[in-house]
mmCIF file of C-alpha atoms and ligand atoms in Angstrom:
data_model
loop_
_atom_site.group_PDB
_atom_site.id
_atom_site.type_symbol
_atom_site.label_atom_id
_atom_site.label_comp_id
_atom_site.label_asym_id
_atom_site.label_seq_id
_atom_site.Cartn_x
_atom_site.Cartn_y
_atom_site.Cartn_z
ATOM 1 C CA UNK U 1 -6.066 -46.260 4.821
ATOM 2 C CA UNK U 2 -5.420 -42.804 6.567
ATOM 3 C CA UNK U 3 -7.601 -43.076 9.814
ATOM 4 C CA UNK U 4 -10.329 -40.182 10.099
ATOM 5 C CA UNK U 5 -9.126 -39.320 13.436
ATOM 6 C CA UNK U 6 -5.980 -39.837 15.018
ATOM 7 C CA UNK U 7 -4.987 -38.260 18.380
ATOM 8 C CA UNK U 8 -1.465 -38.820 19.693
ATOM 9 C CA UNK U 9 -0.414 -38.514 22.771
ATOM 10 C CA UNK U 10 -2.982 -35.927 23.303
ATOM 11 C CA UNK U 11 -3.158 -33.658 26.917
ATOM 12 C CA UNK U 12 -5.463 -31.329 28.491
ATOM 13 C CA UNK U 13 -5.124 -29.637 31.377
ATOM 14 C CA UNK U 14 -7.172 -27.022 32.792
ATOM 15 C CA UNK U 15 -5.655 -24.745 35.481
ATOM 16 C CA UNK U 16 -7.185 -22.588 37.277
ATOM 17 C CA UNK U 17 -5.062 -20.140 39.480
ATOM 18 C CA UNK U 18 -2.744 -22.352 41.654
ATOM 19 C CA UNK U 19 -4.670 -25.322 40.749
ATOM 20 C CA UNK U 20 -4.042 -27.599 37.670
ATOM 21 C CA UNK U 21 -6.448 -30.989 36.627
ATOM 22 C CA UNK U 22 -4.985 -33.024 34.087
ATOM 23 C CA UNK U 23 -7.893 -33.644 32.431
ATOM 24 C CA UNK U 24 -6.803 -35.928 29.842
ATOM 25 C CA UNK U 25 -3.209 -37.458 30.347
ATOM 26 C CA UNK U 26 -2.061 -38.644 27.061
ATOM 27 C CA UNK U 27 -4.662 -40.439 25.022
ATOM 28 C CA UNK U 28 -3.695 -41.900 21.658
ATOM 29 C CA UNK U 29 -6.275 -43.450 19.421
ATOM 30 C CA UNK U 30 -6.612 -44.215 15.688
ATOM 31 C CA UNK U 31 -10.375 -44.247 14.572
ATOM 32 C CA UNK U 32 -10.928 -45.401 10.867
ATOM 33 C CA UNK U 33 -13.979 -44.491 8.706
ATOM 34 C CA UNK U 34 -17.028 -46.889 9.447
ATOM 35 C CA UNK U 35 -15.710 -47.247 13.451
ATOM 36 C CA UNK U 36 -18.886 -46.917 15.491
ATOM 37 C CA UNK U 37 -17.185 -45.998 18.525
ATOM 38 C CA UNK U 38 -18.651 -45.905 22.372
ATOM 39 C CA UNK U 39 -16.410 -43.838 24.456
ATOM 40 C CA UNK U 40 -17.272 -44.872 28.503
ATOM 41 C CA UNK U 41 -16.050 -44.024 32.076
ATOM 42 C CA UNK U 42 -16.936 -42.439 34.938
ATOM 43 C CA UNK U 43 -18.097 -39.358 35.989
ATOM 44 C CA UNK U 44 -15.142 -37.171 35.818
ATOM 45 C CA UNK U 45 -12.711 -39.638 33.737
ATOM 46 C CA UNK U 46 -12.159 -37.044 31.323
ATOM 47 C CA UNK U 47 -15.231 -37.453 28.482
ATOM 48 C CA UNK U 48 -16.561 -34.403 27.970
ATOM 49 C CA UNK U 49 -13.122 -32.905 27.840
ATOM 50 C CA UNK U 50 -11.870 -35.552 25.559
ATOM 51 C CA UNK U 51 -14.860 -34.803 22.841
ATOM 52 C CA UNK U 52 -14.399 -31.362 23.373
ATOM 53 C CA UNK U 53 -10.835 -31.572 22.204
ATOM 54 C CA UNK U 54 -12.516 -34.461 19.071
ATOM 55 C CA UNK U 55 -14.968 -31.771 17.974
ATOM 56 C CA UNK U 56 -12.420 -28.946 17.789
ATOM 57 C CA UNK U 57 -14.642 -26.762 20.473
ATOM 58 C CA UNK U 58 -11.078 -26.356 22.400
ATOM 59 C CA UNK U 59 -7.487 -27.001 21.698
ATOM 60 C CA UNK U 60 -5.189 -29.544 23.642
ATOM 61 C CA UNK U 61 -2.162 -28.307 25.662
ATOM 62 C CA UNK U 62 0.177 -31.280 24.354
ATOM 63 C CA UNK U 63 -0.181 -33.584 20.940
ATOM 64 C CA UNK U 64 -1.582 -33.555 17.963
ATOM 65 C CA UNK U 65 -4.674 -34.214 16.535
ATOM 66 C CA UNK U 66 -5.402 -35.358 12.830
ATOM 67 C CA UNK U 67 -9.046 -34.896 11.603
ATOM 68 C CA UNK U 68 -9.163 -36.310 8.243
ATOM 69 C CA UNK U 69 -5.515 -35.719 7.535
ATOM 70 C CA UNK U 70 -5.446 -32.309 8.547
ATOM 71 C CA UNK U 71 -3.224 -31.116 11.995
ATOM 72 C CA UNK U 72 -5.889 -28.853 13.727
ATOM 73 C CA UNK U 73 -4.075 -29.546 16.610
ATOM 74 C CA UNK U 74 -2.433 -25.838 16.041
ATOM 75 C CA UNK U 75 -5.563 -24.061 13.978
ATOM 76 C CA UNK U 76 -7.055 -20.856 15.553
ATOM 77 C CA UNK U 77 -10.933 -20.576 16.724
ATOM 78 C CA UNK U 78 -11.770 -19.077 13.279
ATOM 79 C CA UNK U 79 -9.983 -22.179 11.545
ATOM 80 C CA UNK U 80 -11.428 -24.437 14.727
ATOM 81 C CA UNK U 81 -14.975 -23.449 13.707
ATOM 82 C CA UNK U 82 -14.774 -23.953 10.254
ATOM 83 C CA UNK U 83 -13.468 -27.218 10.106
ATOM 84 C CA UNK U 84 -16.212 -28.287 12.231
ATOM 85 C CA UNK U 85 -18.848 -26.859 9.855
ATOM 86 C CA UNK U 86 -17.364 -28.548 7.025
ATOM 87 C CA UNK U 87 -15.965 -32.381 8.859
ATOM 88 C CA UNK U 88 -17.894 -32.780 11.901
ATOM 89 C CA UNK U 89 -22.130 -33.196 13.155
ATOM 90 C CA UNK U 90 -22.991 -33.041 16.518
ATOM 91 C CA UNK U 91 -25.531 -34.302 18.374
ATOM 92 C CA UNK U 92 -26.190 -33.392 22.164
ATOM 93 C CA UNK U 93 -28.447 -35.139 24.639
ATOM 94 C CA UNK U 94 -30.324 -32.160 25.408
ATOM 95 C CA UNK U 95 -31.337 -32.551 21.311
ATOM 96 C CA UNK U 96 -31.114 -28.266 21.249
ATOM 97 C CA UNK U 97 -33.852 -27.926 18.667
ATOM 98 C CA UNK U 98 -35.130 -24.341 17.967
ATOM 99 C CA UNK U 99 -38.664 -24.529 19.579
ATOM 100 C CA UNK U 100 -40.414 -22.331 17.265
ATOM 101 C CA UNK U 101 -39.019 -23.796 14.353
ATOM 102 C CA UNK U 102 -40.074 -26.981 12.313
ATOM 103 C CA UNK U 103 -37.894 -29.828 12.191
ATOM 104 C CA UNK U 104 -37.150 -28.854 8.705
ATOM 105 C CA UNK U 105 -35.891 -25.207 9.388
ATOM 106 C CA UNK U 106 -34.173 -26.926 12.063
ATOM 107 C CA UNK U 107 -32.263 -29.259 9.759
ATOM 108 C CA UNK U 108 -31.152 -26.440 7.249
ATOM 109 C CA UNK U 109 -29.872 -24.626 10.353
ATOM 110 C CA UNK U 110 -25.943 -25.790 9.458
ATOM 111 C CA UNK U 111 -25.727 -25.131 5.844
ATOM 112 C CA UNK U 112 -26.530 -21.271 7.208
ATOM 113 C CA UNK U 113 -23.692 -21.216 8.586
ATOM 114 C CA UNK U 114 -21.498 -23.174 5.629
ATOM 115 C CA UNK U 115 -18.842 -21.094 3.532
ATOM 116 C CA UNK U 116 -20.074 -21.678 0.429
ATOM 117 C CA UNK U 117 -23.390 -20.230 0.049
ATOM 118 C CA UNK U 118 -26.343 -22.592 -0.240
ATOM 119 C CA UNK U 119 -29.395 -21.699 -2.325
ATOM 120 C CA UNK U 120 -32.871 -21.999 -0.328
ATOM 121 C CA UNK U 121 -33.656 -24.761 -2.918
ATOM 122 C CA UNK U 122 -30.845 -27.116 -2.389
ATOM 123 C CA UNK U 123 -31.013 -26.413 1.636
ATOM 124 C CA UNK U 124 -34.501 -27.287 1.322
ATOM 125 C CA UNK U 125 -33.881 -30.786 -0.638
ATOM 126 C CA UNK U 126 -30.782 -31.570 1.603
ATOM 127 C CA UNK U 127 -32.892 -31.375 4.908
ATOM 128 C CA UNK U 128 -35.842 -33.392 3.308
ATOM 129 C CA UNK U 129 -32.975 -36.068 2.761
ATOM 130 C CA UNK U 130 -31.687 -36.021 6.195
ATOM 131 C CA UNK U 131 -35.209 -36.254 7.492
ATOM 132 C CA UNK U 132 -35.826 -38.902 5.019
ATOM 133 C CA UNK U 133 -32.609 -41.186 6.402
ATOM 134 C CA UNK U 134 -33.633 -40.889 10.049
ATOM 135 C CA UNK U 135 -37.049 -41.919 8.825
ATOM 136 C CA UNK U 136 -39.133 -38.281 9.589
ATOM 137 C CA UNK U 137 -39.603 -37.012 5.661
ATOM 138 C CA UNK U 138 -43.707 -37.029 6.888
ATOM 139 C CA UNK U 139 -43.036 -34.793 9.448
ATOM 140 C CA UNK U 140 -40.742 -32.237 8.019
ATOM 141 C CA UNK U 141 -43.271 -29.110 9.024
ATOM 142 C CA UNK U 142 -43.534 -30.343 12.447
ATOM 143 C CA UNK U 143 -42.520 -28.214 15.667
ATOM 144 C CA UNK U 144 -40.223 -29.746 18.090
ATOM 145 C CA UNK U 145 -43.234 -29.212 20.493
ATOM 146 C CA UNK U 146 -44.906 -32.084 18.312
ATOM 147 C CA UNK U 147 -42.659 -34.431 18.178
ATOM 148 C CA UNK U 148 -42.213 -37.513 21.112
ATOM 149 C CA UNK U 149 -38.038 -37.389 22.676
ATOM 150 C CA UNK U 150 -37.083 -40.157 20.097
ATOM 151 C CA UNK U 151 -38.120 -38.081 16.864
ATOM 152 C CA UNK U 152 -36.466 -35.169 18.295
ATOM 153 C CA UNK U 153 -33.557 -36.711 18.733
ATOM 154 C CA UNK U 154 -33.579 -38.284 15.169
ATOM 155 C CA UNK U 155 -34.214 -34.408 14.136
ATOM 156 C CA UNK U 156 -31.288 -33.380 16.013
ATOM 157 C CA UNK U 157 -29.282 -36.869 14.068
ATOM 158 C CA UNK U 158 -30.828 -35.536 10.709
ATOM 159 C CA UNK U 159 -29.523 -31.561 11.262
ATOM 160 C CA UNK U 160 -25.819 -33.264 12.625
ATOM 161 C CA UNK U 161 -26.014 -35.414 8.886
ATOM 162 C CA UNK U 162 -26.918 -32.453 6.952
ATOM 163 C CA UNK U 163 -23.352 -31.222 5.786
ATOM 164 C CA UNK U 164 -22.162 -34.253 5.275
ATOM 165 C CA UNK U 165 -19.514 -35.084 8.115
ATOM 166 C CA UNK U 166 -16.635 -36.854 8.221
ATOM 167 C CA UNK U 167 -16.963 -38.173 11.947
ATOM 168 C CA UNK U 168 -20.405 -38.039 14.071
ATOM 169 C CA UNK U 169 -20.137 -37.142 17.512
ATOM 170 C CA UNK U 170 -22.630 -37.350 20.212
ATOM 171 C CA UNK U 171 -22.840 -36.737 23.698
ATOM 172 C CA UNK U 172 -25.088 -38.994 25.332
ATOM 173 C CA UNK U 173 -27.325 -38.712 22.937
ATOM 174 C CA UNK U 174 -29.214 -41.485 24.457
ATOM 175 C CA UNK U 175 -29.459 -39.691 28.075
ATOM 176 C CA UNK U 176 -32.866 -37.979 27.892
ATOM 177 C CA UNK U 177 -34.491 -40.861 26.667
ATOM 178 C CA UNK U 178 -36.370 -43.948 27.903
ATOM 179 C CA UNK U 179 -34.536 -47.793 27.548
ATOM 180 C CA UNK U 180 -37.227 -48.278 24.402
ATOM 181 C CA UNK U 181 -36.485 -44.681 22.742
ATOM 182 C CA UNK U 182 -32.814 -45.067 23.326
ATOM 183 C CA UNK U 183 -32.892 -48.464 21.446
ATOM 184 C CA UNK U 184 -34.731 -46.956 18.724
ATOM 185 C CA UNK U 185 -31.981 -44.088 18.470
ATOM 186 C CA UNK U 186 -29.111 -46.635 18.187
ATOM 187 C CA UNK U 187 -31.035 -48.521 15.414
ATOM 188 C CA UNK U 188 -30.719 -45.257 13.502
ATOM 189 C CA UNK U 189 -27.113 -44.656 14.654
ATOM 190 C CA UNK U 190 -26.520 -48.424 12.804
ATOM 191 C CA UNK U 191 -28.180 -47.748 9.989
ATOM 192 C CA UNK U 192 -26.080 -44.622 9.091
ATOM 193 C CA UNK U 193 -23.488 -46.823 10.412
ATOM 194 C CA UNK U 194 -24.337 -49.596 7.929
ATOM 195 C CA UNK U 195 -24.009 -47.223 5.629
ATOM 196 C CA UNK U 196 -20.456 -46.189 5.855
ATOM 197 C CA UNK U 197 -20.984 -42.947 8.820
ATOM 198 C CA UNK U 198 -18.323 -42.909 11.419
ATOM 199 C CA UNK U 199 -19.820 -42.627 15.160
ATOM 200 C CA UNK U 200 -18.206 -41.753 18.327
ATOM 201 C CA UNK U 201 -20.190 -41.618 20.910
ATOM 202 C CA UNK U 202 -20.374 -40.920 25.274
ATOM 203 C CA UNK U 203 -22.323 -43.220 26.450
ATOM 204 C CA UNK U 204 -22.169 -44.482 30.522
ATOM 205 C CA UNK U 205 -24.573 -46.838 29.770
ATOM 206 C CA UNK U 206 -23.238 -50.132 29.052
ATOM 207 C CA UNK U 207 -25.902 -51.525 27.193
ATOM 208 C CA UNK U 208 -26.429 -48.716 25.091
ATOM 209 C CA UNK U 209 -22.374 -48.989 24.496
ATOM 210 C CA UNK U 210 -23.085 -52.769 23.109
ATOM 211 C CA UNK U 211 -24.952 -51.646 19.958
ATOM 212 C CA UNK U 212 -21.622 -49.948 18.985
ATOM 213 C CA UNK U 213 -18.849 -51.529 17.064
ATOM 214 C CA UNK U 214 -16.210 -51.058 19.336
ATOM 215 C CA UNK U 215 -15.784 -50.106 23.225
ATOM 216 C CA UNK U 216 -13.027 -47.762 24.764
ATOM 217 C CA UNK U 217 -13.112 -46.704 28.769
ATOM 218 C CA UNK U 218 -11.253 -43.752 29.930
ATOM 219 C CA UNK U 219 -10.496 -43.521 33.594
ATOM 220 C CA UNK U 220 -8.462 -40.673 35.206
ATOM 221 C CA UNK U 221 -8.138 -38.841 31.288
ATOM 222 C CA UNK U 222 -6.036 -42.231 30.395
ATOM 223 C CA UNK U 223 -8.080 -45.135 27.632
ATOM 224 C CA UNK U 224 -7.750 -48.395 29.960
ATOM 225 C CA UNK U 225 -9.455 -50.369 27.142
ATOM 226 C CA UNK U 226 -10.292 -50.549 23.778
ATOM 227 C CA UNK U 227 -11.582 -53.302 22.439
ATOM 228 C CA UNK U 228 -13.771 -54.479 19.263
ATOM 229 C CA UNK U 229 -17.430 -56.395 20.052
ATOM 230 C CA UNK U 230 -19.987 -57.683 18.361
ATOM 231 C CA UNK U 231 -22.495 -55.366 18.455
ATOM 232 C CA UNK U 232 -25.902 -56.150 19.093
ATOM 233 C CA UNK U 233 -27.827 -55.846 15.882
ATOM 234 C CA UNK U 234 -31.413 -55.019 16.277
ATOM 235 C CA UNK U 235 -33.629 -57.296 14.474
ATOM 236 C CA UNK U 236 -36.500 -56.819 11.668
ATOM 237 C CA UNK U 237 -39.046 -57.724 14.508
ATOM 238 C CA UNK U 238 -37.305 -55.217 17.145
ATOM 239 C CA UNK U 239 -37.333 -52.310 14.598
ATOM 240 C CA UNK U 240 -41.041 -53.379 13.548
ATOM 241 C CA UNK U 241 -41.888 -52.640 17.024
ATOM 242 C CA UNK U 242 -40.702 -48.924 16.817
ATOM 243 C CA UNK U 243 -43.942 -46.710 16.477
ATOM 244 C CA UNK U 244 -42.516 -44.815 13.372
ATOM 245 C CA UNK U 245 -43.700 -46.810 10.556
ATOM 246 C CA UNK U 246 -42.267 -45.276 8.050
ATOM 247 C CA UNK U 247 -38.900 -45.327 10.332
ATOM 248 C CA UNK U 248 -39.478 -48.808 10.769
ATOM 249 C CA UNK U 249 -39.999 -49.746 6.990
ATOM 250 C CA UNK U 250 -36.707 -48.281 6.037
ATOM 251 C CA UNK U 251 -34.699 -49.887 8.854
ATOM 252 C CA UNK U 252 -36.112 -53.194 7.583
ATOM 253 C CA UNK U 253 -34.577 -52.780 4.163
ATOM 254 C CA UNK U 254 -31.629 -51.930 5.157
ATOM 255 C CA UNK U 255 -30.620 -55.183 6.929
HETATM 256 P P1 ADP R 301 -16.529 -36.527 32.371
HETATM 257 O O1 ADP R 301 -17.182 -35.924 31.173
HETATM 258 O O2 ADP R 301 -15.985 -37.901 32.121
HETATM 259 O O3 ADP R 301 -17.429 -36.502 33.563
HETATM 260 P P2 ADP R 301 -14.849 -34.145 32.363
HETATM 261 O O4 ADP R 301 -14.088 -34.141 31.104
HETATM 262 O O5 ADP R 301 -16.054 -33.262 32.447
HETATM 263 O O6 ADP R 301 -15.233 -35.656 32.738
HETATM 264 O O7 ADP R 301 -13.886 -33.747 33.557
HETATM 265 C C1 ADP R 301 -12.611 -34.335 33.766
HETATM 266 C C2 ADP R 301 -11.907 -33.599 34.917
HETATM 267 O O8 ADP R 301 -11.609 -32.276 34.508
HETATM 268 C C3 ADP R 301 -12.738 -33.485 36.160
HETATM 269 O O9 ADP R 301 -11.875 -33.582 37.267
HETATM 270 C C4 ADP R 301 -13.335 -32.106 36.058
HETATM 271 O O10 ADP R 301 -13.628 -31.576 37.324
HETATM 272 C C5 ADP R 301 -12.229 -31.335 35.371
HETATM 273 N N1 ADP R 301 -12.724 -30.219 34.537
HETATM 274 C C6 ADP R 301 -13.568 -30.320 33.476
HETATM 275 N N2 ADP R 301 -13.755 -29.118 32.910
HETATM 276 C C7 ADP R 301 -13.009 -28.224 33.624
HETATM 277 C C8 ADP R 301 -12.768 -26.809 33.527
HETATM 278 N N3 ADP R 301 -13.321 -26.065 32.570
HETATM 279 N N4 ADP R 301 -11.951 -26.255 34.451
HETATM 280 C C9 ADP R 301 -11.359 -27.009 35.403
HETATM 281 N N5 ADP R 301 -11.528 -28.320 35.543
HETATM 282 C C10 ADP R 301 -12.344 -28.946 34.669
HETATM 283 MG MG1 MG R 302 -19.211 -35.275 30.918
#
């Protein structure tokens, strides 16, 4: 099968005036549908740059770069933009909720923005099922305000799932949050994992990195390692234990 991303021998470098950083030096990766993907290194190893490049927010100065089959590596910013809309979700670790909006006008948010035009109906039913999934269909008229950092963050999960992506990228999504929150995101990551989502994610936390399926570690904009693990699954008496009941109900049936 045709993997959903494939980057080869991919390049960024920014310059500045006289002075040139080669950001990323030639990174080749194949990521198949279902990968649940933790992207490490250190600070300056060439992450952010990297997902920029993965989530067609900038363009790469060498090699291509095959989202679902398609080149982009060569599309324009008008192209660039809506191929995100229509293959990729994003979620940040800042969350970037709309204060004064609920978490369900939050979650429409995307399809505003979709070609095809959307009526308020259908928007409406497709954000109470992308609340529902991440376990928050109770709290649909909530503010962001009203909700704890975990529940944000599944809000901010739910508004990434709402088109229906291809490939889900987040940014430490995990990096405002406490150890317990953060585990309580990655169950949700695994369950739209377990259901067939494909995850890349920045992560420098290592143990946040072993609920993912597999483990790659840039250093100096080059991958030094990629390898598969077994991910740490979280059990039926872990996910019990997360204070959204009805979160915690639906993450039981699924495993
Ligand atoms: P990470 O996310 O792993 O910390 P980055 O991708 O942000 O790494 O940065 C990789 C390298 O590229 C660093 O040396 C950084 O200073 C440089 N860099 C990042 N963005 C820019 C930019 N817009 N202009 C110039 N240099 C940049
Ligand atoms: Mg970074």
């Amino acid at each position: 099968m045709q993997p959903v991303v494939k980057l080869e021998d991919i390049h960024k470098t920014y310059s500045n005036g006289e002075i040139e950083v080669r950001a990323v030096r030639g990174v080749s990766i194949d990521i198949h549908r279902g990968d649940f993907v933790a992207l490490m290194g250190a600070s300056g190893s060439g992450k952010s740059t990297l997902m920029n490049l993965l989530g067609c927010l900038d363009r790469p100065t060498r090699g291509r770069y095959f989202l679902d089959g398609i080149d982009v590596s060569g599309l324009d910013r008008n192209e660039l933009a809506d191929i995100r809309n229509q293959k990729l979700g994003f979620v940040f670790q800042g969350f970037n909720l709309l204060a004064r909006t609920t978490a369900l006008e939050n979650v429409e948010l995307p399809m505003l923005y979709s070609p095809q035009r959307i009526s308020s109906r259908v928007m409406r039913d497709r954000a109470m099922q992308s609340l529902e999934i991440v376990g928050l269909g109770k709290r649909f008229d909530h503010y962001p305000s009203q909700l704890s950092g975990g529940q944000q963050q599944r809000v901010a999960i739910a508004r990434a799932l709402v088109n229906q992506p291809q490939v889900l990228l987040a940014d430490e999504p995990t990096g405002n949050l406490d150890s317990r929150t953060s585990v309580e995101v990655m169950g949700v990551f695994q369950r739209l994992n377990d259901q067939g989502i494909t995850i890349l994610m920045v992560t420098h936390e290592l143990d946040i990195a072993h609920y993912c399926r597999r483990n790659l570690i840039l250093r100096d904009g080059l991958i030094v390692s990629d390898v598969q693990v077994h991910p740490r699954l979280l059990s039926a008496v872990e996910l019990k234990k997360l204070d959204d009941a009805e979160a915690a109900a639906k993450l039981t049936a699924a495993h």
